[in-house]
Coordinates of C-alpha atoms in Angstrom, one line a residue:
X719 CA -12.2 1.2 -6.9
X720 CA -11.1 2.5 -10.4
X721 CA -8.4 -0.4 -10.8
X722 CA -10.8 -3.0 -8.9
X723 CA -14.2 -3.0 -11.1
X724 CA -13.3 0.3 -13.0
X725 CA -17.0 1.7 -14.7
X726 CA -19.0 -1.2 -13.2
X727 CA -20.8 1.9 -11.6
X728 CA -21.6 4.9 -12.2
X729 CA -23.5 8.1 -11.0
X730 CA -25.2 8.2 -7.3
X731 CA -24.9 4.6 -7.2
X732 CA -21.1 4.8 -7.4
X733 CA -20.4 7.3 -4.7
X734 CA -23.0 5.3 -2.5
X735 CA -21.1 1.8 -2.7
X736 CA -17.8 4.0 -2.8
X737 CA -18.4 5.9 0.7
X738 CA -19.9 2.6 2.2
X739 CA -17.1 0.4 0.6
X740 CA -14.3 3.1 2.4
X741 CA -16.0 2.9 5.7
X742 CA -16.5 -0.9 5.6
X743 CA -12.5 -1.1 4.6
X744 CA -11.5 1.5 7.6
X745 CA -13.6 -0.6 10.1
X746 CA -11.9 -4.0 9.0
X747 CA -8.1 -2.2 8.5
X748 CA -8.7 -0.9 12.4
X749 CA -9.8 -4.3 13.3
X750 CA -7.1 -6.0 12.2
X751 CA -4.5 -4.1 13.7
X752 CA -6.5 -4.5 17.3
X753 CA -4.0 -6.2 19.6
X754 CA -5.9 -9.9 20.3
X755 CA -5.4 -11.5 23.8
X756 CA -6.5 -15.0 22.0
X757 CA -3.4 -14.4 19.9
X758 CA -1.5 -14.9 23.6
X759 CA -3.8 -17.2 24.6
X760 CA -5.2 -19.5 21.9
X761 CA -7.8 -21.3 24.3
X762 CA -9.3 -18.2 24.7
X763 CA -10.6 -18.1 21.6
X764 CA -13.6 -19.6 22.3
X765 CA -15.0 -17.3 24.3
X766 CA -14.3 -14.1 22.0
X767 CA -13.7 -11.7 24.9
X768 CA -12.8 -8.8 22.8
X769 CA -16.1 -9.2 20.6
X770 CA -13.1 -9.7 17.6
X771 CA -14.6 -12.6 15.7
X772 CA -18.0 -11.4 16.2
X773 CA -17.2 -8.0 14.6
X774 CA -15.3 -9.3 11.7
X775 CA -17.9 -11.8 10.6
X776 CA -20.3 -8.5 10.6
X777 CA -17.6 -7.2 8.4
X778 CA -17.3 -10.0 5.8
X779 CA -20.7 -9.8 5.4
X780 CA -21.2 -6.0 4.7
X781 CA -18.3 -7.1 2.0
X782 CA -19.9 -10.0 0.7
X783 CA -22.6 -8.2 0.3
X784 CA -21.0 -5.5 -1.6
X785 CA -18.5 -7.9 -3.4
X786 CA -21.8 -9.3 -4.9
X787 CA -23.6 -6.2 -6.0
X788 CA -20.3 -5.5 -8.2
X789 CA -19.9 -8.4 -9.2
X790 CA -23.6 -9.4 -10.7
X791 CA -23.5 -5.9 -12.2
X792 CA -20.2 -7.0 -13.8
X793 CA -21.5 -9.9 -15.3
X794 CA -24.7 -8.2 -16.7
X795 CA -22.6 -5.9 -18.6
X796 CA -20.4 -8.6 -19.7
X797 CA -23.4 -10.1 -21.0
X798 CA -24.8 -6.7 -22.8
X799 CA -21.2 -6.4 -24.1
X800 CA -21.1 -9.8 -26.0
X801 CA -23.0 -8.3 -28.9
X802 CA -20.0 -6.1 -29.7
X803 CA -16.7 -7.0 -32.4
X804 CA -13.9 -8.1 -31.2
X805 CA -12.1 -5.8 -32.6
X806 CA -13.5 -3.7 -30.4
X807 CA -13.2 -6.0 -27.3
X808 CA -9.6 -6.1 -27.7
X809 CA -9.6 -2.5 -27.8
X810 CA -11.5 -1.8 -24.9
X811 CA -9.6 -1.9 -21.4
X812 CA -10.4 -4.0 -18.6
X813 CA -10.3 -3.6 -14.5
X814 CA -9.2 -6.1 -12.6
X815 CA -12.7 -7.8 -11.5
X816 CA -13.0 -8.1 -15.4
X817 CA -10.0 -10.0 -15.4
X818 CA -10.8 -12.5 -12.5
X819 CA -14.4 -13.3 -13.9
X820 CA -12.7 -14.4 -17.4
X821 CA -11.0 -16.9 -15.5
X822 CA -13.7 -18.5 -13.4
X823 CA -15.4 -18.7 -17.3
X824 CA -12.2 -20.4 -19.3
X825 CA -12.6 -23.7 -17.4
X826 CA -9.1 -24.3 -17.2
X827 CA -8.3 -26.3 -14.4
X828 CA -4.5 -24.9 -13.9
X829 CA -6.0 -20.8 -13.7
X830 CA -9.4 -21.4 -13.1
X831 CA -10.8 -20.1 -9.3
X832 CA -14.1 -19.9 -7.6
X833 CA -16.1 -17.2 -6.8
X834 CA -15.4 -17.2 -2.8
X835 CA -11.2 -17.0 -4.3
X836 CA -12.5 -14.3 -6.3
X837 CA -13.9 -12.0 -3.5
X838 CA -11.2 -12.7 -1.0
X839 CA -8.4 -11.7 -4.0
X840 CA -10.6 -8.2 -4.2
X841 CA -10.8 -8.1 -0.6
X842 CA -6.4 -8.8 -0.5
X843 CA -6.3 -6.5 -3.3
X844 CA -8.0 -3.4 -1.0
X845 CA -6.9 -4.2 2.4
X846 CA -3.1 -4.9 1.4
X847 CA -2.7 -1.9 -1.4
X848 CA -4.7 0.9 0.0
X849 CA -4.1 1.6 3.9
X850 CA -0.7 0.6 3.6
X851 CA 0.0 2.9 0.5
X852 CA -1.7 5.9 1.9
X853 CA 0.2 5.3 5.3
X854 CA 3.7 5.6 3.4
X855 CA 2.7 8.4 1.5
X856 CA 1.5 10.1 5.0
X857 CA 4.8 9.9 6.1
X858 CA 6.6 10.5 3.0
X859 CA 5.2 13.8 3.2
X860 CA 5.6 14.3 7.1
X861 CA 9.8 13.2 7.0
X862 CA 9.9 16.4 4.2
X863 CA 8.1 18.8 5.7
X864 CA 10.3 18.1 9.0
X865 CA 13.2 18.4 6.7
X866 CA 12.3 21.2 4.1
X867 CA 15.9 21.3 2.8
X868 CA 15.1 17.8 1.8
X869 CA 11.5 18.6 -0.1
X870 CA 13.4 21.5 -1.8
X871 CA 15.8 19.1 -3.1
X872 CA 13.3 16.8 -4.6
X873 CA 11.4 20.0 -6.1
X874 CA 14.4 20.7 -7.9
X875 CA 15.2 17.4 -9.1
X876 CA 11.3 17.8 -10.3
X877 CA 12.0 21.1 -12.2
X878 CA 14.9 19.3 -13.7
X879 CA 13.2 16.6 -14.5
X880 CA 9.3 17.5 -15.5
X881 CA 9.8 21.1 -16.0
X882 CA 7.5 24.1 -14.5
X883 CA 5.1 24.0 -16.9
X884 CA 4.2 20.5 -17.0
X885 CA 2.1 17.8 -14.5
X886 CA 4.5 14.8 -13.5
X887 CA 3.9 12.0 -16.2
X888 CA 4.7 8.2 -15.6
X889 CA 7.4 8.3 -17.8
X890 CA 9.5 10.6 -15.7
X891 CA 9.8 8.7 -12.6
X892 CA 12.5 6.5 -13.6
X893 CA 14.4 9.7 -13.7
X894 CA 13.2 10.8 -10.6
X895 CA 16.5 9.1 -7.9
X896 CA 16.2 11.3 -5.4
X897 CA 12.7 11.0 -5.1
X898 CA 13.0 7.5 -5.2
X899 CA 16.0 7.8 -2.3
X900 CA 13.2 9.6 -0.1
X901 CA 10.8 7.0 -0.5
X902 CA 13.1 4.0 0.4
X903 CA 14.4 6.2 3.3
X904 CA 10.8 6.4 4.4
X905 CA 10.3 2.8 4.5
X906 CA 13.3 2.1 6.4
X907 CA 12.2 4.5 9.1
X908 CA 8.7 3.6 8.5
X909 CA 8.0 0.2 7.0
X910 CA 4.0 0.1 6.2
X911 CA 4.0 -3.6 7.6
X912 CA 6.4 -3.4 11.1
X913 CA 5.9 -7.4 11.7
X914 CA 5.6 -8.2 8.0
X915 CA 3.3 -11.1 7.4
X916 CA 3.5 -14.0 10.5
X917 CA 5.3 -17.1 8.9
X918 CA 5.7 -20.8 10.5
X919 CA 8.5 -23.1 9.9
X920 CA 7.0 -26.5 8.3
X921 CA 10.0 -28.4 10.4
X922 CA 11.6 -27.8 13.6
X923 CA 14.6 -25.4 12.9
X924 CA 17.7 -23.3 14.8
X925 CA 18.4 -20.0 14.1
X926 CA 20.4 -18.0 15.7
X927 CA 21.0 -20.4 18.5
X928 CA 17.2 -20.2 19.5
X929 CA 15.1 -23.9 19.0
X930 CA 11.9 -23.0 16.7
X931 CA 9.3 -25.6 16.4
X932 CA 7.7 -26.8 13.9
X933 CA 4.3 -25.1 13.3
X934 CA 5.4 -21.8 15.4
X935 CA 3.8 -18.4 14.7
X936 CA 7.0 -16.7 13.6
X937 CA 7.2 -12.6 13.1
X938 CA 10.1 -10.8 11.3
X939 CA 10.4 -7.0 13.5
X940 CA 11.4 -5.4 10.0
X941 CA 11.0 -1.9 11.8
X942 CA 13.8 -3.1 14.8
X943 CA 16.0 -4.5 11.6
X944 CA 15.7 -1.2 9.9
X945 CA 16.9 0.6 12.9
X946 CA 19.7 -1.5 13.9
X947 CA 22.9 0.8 14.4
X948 CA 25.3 -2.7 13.9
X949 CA 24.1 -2.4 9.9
X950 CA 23.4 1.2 9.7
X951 CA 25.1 4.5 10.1
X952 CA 23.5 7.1 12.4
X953 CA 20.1 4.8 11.9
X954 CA 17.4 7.3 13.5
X955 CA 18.6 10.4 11.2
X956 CA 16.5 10.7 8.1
X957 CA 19.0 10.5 4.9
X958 CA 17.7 9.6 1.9
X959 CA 21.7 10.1 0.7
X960 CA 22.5 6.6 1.9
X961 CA 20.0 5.1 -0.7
X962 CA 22.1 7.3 -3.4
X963 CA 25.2 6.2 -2.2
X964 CA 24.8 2.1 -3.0
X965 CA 22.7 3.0 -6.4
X966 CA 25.8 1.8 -8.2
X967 CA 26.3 -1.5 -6.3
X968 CA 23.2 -3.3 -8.7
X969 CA 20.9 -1.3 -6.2
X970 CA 21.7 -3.5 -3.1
X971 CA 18.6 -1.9 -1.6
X972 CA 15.9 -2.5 -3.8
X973 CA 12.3 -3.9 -2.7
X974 CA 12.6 -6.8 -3.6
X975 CA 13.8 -8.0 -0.2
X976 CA 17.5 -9.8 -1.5
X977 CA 19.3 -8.1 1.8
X978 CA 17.6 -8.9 4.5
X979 CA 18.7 -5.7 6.4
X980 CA 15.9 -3.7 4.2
X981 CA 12.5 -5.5 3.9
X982 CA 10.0 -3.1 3.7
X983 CA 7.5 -5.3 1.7
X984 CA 8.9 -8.5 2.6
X985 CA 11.2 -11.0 1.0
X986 CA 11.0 -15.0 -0.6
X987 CA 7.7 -16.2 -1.9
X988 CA 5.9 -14.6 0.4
X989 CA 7.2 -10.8 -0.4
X990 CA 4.0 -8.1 -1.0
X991 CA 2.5 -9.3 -4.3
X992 CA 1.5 -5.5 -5.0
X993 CA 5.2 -4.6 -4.7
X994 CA 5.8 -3.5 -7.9
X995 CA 2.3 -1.1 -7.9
X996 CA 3.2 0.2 -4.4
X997 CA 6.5 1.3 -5.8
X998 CA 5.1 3.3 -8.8
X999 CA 2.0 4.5 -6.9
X1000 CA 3.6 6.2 -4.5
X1001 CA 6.4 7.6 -6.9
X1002 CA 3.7 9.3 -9.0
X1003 CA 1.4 10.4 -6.4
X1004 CA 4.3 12.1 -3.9
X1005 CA 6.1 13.5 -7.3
X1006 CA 2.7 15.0 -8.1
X1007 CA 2.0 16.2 -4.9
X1008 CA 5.6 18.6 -5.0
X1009 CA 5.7 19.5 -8.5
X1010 CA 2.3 20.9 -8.3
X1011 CA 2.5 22.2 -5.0
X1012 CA 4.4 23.8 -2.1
X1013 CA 3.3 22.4 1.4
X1014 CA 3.1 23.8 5.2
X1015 CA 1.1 23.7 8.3
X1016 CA -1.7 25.3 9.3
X1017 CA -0.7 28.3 11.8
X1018 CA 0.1 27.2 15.2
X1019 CA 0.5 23.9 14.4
X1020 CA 3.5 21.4 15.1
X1021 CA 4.7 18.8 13.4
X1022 CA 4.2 15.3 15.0
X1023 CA 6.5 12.1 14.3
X1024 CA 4.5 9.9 16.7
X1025 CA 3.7 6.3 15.8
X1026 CA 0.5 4.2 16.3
X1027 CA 0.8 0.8 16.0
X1028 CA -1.9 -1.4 13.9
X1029 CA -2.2 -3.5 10.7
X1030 CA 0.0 -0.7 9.2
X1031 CA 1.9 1.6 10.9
X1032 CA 0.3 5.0 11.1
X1033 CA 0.8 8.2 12.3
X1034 CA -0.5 9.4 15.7
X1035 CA -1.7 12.6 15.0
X1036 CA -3.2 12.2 11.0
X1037 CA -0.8 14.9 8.9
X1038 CA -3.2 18.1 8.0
X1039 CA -0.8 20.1 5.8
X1040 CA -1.8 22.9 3.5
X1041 CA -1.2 23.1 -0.1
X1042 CA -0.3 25.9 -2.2
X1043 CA 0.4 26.1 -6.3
X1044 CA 3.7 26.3 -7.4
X1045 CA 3.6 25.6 -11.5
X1046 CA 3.7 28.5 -13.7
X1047 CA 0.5 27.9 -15.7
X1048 CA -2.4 27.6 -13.5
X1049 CA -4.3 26.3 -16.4
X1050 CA -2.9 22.7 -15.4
X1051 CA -4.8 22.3 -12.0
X1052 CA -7.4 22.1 -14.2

C-alpha cells in the first residue's frame, strides 16, 4: 500500500481500507488459482458451474469500490497541494497512484490512459507483486532452515558484508552473491509462477515436431523445465553453488529470462514487468530477516516441503518459524 498511494491515508481509516484491501486481494489471489472446468471446456462457460465468474465480479466490485475511495482522496489532496512552490513539489516524493493520475491529466495522447487502465494497473501491480513475492520469500526461508549449513553461510557472508552492528542497507546487496545464489536456487526449485503467463501463437506454428494452431492457449511448465535432469546436475538437490559457479560466464542465469532453461519470471516481451522490484525486494527483506535474526521451529514441529498448487505456488503447510536476535546492539530492533 505504501508504494501504491503512499500517505493517501492515514490513521483508523488506513488500517480499515488496509485489512479490507488484504482480505479482498487473498479472496481474488485464491480465486485465481481455483482449477476451472470451463478452462477444459469452453462451452461451459455459460453456465458458471463453479460460481467462478460470479465470485470474481463480487470481487471487482469490492475493488472498484476501494480503488475509488483512494483514488478521489488522491485527487483532493492533489488539489489542496496546488497551492504549494514548486520547489517544493519537486522535492516532495510521490507513490505510484500519484504517478498514474499525472498522466490521465497531461493529455498526451502517446502516455495518456483512462481511469478503468488506471485501476486495473493498481490491481496488476498488487496481485502480481505481492502473493508471489511473499510466496518466494516463504520458501527462501523454508530451503535454509532445511539446510542450516546453508543459512549459516549466508549469515556469514552478512557479517562480512553488513557487519554485527549494523541493519542490512540497500547498498549492500550487490555484495551480497551468496545470498543472491540462494534466492535464484529457490526459484528454480520453486518458481512463484509454475505455468508462467498462458500465451497464444498469432499463426499456426511447429515446435518441437508438435502442430500448434493459431489462437491456442499455450503454457510454458517452467517448474518441469527447472527440474529437468538433461540440463541440470543432481536437479532435486538444493545448491545454490551452481548459481556461483556460472557468475563469471556474463551471469548466464540471470532473471531476465535469455536461457530458456531458467525462467522464473518469464522471458520476451512478456517477462514479469515487476522483475527488477521482485529481485531487490526479496534480497533486502530475506538479508534482513538473517542479519537480524536466527530462526527455528517451534518445539515438536517438522519441517514441511509440500507444494500446493494455485496462482502462485505455495506451500502446503504455511512456514511458522520463530525468531530470535542475533545483532550485538539491541538498540537497532528499535
Amino acid at each position: 500500500m505504501n508504494m501504491l498511494w503512499g500517505g493517501t491515508l492515514q490513521g483508523e481509516e488506513r488500517s480499515r481500507v488496509g485489512a479490507e484491501f488484504r482480505h479482498v486481494i487473498g479472496e481474488l489471489v485464491e480465486l485465481i488459482g481455483k482449477p476451472n472446468v470451463s478452462d477444459l471446456f469452453p462451452a461451459l462457460r455459460w453456465f458458471d458451474i463453479q460460481g467462478i465468474e460470479r465470485q470474481t465480479k463480487k470481487i471487482f466490485t469490492w475493488l472498484d469500490r476501494i480503488f475509488n475511495s483512494v483514488i478521489e482522496q488522491r485527487m483532493k489532496m492533489d488539489e489542496e497541494n496546488q497551492a504549494r512552490t514548486c520547489k517544493n513539489k519537486e522535492s516532495s516524493s510521490k507513490d505510484f497512484l500519484q504517478f498514474l493520475l499525472e498522466l490521465i491529466k497531461q493529455g498526451d495522447a502517446k502516455t495518456q490512459i483512462t481511469m478503468t487502465q488506471l485501476k486495473a494497473l493498481l490491481m496488476d501491480t498488487v496481485v502480481a507483486g505481492t502473493d508471489t513475492t511473499s510466496t518466494s520469500i516463504e520458501w527462501v526461508m523454508t530451503e535454509m532452515m532445511a539446510h542450516p549449513e546453508i543459512m549459516r553461510k549466508v549469515q556469514e557472508e552478512l557479517e562480512e558484508v553488513v557487519g554485527m552492528n549494523k541493519m542490512v542497507e540497500e547498498s549492500h546487496l550487490p555484495k551480497l552473491h551468496y545470498l543472491d545464489a540462494v534466492v535464484k536456487e529457490t526459484l528454480r526449485l520453486h518458481p512463484p509462477g509454475p505455468l508462467l503467463l498462458p500465451h497464444s501463437p498469432s499463426s499456426t506454428c511447429t515446435v518441437g515436431g508438435y502442430t500448434v494452431p493459431k489462437g491456442a492457449i499455450v503454457f510454458f511448465n517452467a517448474w518441469a523445465m527447472h527440474r529437468a535432469p538433461e540440463e541440470w546436475d543432481d536437479p532435486l538437490d538444493f545448491r545454490p553453488e551452481r548459481f556461483l559457479i556460472i557468475s563469471h560466464d556474463l551471469k548466464k542465469y540471470d532473471y531476465k529470462g535469455n536461457n530458456f532453461n531458467y525462467l522464473p519470471f518469464g522471458s520476451g516481451r512478456r517477462i514479469c514487468a515487476g522483475v527488477n522490484l521482485a529481485e531487490r525486494m526479496l534480497t533486502y527483506v530475506l538479508a534482513s530477516f538473517l542479519h537480524s535474526f536466527e530462526w527455528g521451529l517451534p518445539e515438536g514441529t517438522k519441517l514441511d516441503l509440500m507444494e500446493k498448487y494455485g496462482f502462485s505456488l505455495k506451500k502446503a503447510t504455511p512456514l511458522v518459524a520463530i525468531p530470535t536476535p542475533r545483532l550485538l546492539n539491541l538498540e537497532l530492533y528499535n
